[in-house]
PDB file of C-alpha atoms in Angstrom:
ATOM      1  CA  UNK A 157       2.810 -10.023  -8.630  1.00  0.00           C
ATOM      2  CA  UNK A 158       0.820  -7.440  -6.382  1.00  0.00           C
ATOM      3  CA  UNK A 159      -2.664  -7.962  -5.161  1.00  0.00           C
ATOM      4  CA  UNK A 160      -4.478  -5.608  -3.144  1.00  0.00           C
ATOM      5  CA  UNK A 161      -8.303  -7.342  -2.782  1.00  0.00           C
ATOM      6  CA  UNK A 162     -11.177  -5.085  -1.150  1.00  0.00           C
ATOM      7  CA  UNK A 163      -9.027  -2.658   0.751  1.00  0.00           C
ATOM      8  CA  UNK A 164     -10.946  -0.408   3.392  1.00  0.00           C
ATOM      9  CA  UNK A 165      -9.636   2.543   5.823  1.00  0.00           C
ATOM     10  CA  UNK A 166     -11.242   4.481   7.952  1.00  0.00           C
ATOM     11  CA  UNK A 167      -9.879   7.434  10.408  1.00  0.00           C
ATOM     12  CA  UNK A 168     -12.362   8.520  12.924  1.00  0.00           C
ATOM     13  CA  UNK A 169     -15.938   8.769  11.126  1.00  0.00           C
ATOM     14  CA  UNK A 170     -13.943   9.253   7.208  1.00  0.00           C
ATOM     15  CA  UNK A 171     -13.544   6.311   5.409  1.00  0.00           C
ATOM     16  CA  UNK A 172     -10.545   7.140   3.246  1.00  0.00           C
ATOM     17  CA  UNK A 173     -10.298   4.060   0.764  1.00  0.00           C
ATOM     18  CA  UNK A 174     -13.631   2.413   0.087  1.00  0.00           C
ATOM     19  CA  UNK A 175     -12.800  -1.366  -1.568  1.00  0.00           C
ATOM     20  CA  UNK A 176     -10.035  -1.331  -3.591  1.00  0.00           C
ATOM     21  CA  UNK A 177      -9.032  -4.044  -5.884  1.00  0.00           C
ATOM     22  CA  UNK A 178      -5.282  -3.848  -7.876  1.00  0.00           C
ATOM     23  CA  UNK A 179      -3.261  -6.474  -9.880  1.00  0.00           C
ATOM     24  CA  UNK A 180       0.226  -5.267 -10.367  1.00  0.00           C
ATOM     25  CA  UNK A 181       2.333  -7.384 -12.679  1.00  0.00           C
ATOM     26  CA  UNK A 182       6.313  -7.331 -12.444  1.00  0.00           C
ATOM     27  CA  UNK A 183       8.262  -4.767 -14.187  1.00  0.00           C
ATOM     28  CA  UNK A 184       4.998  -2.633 -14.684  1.00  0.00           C
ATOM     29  CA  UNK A 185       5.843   1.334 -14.168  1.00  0.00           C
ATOM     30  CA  UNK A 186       2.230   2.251 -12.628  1.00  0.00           C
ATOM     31  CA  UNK A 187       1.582   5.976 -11.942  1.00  0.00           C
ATOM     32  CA  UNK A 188      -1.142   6.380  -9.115  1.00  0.00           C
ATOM     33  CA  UNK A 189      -2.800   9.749 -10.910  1.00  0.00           C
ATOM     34  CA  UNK A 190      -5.189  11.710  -8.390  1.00  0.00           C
ATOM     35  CA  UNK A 191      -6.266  14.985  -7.067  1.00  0.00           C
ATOM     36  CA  UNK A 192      -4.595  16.258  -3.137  1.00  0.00           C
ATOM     37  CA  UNK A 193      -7.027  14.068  -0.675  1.00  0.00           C
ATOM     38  CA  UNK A 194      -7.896  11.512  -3.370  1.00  0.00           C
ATOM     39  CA  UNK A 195      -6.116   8.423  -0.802  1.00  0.00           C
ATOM     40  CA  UNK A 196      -2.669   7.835  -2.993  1.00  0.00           C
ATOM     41  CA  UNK A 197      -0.713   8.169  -0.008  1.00  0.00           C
ATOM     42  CA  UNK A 198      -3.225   5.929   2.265  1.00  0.00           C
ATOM     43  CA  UNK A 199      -3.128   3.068   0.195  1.00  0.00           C
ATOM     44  CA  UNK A 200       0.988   3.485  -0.412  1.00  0.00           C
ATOM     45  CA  UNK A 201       1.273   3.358   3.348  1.00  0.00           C
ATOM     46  CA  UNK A 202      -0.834   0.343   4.025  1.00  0.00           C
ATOM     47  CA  UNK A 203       1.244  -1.179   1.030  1.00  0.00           C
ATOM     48  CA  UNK A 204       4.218  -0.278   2.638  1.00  0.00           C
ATOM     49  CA  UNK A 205       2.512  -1.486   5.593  1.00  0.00           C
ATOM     50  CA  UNK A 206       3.214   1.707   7.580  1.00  0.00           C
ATOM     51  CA  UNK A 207      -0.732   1.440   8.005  1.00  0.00           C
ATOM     52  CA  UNK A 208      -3.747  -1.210   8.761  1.00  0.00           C
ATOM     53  CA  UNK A 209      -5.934  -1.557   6.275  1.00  0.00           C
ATOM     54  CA  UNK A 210      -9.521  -1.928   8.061  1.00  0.00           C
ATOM     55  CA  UNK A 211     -10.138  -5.170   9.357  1.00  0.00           C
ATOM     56  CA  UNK A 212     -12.128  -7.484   6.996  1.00  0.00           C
ATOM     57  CA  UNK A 213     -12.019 -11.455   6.128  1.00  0.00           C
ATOM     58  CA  UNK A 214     -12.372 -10.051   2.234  1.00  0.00           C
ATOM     59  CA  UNK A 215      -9.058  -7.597   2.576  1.00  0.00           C
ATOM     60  CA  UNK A 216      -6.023  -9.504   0.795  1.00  0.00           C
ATOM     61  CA  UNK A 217      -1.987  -7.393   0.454  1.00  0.00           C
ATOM     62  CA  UNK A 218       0.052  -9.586  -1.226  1.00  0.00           C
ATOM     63  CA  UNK A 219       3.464  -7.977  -2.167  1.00  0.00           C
ATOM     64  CA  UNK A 220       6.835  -8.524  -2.144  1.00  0.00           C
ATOM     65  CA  UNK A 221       9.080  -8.547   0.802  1.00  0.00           C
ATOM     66  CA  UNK A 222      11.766  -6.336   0.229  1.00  0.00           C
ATOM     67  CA  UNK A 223      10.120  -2.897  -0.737  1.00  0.00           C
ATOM     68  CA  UNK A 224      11.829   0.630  -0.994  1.00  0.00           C
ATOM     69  CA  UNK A 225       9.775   3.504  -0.336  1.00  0.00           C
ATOM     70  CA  UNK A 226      10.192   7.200  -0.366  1.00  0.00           C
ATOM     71  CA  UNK A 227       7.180   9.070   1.392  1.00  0.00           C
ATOM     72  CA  UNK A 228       6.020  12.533  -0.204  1.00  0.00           C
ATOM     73  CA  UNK A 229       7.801  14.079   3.185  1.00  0.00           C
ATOM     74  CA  UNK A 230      11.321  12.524   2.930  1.00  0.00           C
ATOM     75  CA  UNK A 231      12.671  12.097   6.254  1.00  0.00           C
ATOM     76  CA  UNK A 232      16.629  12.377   5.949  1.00  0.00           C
ATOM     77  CA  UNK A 233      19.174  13.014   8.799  1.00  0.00           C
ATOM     78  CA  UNK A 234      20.431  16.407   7.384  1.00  0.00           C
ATOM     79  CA  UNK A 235      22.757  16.972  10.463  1.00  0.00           C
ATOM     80  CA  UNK A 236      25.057  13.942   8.257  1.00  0.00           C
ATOM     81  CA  UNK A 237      27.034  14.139   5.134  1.00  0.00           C
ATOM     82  CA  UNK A 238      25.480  12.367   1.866  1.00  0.00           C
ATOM     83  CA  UNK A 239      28.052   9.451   2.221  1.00  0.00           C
ATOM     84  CA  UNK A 240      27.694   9.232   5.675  1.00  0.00           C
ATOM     85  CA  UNK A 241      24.017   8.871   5.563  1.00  0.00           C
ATOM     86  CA  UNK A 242      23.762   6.253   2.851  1.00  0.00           C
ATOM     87  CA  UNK A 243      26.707   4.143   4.785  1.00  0.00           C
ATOM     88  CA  UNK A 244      25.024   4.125   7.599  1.00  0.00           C
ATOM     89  CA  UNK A 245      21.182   3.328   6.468  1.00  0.00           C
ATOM     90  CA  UNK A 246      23.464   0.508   4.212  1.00  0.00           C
ATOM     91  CA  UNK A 247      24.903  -0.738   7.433  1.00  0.00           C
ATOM     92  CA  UNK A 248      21.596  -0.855   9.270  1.00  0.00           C
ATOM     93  CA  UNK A 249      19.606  -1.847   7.152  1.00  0.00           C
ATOM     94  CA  UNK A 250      21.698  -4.657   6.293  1.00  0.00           C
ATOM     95  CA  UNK A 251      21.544  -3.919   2.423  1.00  0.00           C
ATOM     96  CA  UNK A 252      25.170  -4.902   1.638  1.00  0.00           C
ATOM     97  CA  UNK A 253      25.030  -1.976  -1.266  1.00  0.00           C
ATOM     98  CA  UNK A 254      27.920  -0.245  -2.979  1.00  0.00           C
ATOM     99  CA  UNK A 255      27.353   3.620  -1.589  1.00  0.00           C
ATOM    100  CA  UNK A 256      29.319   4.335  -4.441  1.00  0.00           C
ATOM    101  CA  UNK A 257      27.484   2.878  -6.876  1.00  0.00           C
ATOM    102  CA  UNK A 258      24.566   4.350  -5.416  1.00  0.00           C
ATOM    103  CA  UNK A 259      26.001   7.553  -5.281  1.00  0.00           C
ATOM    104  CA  UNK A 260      27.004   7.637  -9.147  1.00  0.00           C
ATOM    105  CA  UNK A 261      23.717   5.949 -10.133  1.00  0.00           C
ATOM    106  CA  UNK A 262      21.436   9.176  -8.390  1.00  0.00           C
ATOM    107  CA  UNK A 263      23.643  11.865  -9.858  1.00  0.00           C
ATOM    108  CA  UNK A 264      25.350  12.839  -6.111  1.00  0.00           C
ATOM    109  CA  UNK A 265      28.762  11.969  -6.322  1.00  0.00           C
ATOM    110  CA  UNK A 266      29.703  16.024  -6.794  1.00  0.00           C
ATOM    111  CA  UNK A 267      27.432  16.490  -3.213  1.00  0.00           C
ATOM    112  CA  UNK A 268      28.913  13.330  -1.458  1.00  0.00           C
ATOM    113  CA  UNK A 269      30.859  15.447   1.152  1.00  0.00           C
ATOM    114  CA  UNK A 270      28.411  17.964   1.569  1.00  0.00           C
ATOM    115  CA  UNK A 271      25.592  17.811   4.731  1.00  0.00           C
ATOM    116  CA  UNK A 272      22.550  17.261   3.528  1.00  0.00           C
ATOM    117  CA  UNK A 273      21.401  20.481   5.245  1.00  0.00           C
ATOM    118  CA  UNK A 274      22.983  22.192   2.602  1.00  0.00           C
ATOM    119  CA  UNK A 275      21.806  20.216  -0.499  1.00  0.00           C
ATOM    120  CA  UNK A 276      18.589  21.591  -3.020  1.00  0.00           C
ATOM    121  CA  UNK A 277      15.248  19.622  -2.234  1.00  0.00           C
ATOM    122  CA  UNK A 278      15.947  18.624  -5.821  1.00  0.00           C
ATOM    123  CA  UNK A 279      19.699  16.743  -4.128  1.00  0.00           C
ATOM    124  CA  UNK A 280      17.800  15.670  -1.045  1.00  0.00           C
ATOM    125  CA  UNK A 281      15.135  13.766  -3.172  1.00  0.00           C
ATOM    126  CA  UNK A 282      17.937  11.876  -4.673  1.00  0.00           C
ATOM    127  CA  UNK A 283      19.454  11.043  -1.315  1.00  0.00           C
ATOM    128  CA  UNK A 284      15.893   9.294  -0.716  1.00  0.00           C
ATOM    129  CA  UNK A 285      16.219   7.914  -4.045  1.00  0.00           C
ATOM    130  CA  UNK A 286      19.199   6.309  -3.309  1.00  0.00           C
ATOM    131  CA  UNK A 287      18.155   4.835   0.185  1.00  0.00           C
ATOM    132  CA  UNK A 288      14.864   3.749  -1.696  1.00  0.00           C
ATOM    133  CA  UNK A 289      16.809   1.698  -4.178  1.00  0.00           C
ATOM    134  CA  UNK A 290      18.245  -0.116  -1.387  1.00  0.00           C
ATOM    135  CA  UNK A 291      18.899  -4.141  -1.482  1.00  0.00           C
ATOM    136  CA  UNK A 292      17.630  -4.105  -5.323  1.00  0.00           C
ATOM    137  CA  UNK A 293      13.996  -3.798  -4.336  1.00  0.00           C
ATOM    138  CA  UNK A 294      11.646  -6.360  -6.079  1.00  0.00           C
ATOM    139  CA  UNK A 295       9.005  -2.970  -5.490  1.00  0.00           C
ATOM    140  CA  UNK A 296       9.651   0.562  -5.185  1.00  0.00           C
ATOM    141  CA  UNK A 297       7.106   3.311  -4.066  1.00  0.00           C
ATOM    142  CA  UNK A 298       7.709   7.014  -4.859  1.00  0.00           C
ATOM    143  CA  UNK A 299       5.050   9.639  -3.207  1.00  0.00           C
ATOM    144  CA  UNK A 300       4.859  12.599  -5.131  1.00  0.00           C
ATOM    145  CA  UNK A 301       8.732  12.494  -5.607  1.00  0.00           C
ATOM    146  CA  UNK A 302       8.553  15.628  -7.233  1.00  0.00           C
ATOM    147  CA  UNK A 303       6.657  17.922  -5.463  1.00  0.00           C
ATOM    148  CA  UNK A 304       8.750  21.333  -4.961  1.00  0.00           C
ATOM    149  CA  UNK A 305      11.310  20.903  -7.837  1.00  0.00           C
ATOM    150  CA  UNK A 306      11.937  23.262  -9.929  1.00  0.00           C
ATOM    151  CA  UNK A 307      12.114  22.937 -14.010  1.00  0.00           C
ATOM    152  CA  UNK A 308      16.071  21.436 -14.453  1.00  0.00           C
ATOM    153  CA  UNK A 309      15.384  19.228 -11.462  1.00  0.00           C
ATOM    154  CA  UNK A 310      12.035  18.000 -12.598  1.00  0.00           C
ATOM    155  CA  UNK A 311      13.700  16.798 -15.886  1.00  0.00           C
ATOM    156  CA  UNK A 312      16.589  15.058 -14.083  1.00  0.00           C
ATOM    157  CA  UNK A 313      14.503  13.000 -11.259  1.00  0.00           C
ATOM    158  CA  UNK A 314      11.999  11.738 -14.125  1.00  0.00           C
ATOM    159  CA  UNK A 315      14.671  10.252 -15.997  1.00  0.00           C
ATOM    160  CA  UNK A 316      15.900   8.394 -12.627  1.00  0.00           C
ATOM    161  CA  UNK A 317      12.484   6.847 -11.871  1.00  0.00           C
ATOM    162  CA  UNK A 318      12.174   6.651 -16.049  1.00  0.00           C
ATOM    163  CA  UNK A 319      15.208   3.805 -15.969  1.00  0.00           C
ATOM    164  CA  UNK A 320      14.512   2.074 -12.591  1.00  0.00           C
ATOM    165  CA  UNK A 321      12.288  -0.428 -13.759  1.00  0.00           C
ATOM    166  CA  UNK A 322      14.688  -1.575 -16.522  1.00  0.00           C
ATOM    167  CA  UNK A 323      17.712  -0.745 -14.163  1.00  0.00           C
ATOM    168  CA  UNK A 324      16.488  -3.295 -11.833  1.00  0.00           C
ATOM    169  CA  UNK A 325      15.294  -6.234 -13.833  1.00  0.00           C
ATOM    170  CA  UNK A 326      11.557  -6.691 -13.093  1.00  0.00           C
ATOM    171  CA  UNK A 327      11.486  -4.113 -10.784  1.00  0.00           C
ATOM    172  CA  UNK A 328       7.698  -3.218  -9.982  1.00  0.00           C
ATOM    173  CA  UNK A 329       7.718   0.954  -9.722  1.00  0.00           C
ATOM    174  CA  UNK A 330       4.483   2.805  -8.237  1.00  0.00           C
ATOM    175  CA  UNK A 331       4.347   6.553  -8.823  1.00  0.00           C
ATOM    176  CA  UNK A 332       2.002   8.392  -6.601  1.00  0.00           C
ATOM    177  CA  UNK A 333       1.332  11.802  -8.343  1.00  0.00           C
ATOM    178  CA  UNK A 334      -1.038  14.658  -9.230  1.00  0.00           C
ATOM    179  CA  UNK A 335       0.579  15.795 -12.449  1.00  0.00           C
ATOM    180  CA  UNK A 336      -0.559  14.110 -15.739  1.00  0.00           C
ATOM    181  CA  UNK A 337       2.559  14.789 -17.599  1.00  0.00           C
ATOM    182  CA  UNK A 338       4.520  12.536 -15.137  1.00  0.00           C
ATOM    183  CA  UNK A 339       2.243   9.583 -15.707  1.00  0.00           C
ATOM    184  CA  UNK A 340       2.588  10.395 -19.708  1.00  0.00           C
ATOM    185  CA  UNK A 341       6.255  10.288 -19.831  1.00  0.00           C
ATOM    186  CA  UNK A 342       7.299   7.737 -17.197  1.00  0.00           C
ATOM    187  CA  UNK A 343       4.648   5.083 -16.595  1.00  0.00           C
ATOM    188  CA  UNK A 344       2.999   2.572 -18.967  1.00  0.00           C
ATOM    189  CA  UNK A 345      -0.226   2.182 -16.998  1.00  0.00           C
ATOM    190  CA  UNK A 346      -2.399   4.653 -14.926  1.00  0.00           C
ATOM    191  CA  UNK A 347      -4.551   4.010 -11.891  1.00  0.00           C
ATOM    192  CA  UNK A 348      -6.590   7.065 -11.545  1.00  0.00           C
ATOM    193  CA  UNK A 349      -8.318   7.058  -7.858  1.00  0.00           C
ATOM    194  CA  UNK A 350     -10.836  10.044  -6.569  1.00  0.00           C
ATOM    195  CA  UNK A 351     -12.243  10.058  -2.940  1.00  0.00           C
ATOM    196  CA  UNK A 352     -10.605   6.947  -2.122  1.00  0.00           C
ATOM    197  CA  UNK A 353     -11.807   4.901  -5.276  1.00  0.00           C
ATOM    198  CA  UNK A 354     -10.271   3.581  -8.282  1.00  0.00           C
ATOM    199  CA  UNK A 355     -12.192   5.121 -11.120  1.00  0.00           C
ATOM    200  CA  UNK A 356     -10.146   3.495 -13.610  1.00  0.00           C
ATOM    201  CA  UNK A 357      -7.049   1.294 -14.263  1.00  0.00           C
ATOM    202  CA  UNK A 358      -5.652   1.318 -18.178  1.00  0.00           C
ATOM    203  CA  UNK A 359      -2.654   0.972 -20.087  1.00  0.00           C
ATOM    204  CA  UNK A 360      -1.365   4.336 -21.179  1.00  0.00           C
ATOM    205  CA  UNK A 361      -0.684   3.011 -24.770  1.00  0.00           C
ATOM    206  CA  UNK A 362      -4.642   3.032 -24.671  1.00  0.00           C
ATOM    207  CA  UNK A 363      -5.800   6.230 -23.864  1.00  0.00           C
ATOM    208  CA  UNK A 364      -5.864   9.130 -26.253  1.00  0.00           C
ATOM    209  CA  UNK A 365      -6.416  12.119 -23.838  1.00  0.00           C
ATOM    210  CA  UNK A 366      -5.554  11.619 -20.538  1.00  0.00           C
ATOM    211  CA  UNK A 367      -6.503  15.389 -19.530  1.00  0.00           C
ATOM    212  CA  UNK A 368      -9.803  14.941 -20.748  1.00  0.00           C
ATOM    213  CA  UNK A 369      -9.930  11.431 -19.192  1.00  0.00           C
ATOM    214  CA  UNK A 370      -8.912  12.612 -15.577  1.00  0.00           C
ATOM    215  CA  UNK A 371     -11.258  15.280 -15.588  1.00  0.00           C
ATOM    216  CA  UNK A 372     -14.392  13.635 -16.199  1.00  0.00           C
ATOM    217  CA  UNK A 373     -13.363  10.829 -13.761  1.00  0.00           C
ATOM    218  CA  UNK A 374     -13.197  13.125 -10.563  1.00  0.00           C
ATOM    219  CA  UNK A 375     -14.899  14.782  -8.754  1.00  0.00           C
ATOM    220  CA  UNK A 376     -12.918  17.521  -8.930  1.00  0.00           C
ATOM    221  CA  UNK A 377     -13.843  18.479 -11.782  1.00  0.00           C
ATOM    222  CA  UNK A 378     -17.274  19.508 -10.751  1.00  0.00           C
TER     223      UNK A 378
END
């Protein structure tokens, strides 16, 4: 289980993320629905622990060890071939994968010999994918994984982060995104955040219009 209890961050004079409180269970597919600048990416990087959260004798992160992450700005080595790559963040990272199996699983075994220099950002998000899914994460955080795809490539990574929760037996998978449809067709709860606070957490199964739902929760909508 992940618990995130009264989570704070400031930069500067901004606070950023003002108290939140989230219960993950295992298995759950949770999409992380807000506008640009609503603090997805802040909490997913003090999750990831990348970040602090600010210090506070309230503030609780409980989650599991091993977590694979791909940040909204996937750094890759693009100098190195696709196999190369994944062998070598295998080998470092101490993951004892099958590249292969990795490879076929992501949809990149016709780009395996190519640099990564040369592959779509549609290719390159599945080389992340691939080093994400890593070890057989017990968690797995995806920033905006789709951001810049076009239509065909859109289709493909959804059904990817669609089957990794059943893929990898209670697999926890958190979706940071700003597009409703994703959260419709991949994840079966939302946690809709808005100037760095939750302004709801629900089951998808129970919300009828999740357009209409979004928009009166931010303030974006003003």
């Amino acid at each position: 289980m992940i618990t995130l209890t009264h989570i704070n961050k400031t930069f500067g004079k901004q606070q950023v993320l003002h108290d939140i409180c989230l219960t993950i269970n295992p298995g759950e597919v949770v999409g992380l629905l807000g506008p640009n600048g609503a603090g997805k990416s802040t909490l997913m990087k003090i999750m990831t622990g990348v970040w602090q959260a600010d210090k506070n004798k309230e503030t609780q992160i409980c989650v599991p060890e091993h977590i694979g992450y791909l940040p909204e700005q996937n750094p890759l080595y693009e100098e190195m071939y696709v196999r190369e790559y994944l062998q070598f963040m295998a080998r470092i990272s101490h993951a004892g994968d099958d590249v292969e199996n990795l490879i076929e699983r992501v949809g990149l075994t016709a780009e395996a010999n190519k640099r990564i220099n040369q592959l779509s950002k549609g290719y390159k998000q599945r080389v992340g994918l691939a080093q994400a899914l890593m070890g057989k994460p017990e968690l797995i955080i995806l920033d905006e994984p789709t951001t810049g795809l076009d239509p065909n490539q859109l289709i493909e990574i959804r059904q990817l982060i669609k089957g990794l929760a059943v893929d990898n037996h209670q697999c926890t998978v958190i979706l940071s995104t700003h597009i409703m449809q994703e959260v419709k067709e991949m994840c079966n709860r939302v946690v809709i955040i808005d100037s760095g606070t939750i302004r709801t957490d629900q089951a998808i199964g129970q919300i009828d219009d999740l357009e209409q739902l979004f928009h009166q929760l931010t303030q974006n909508n003003a």
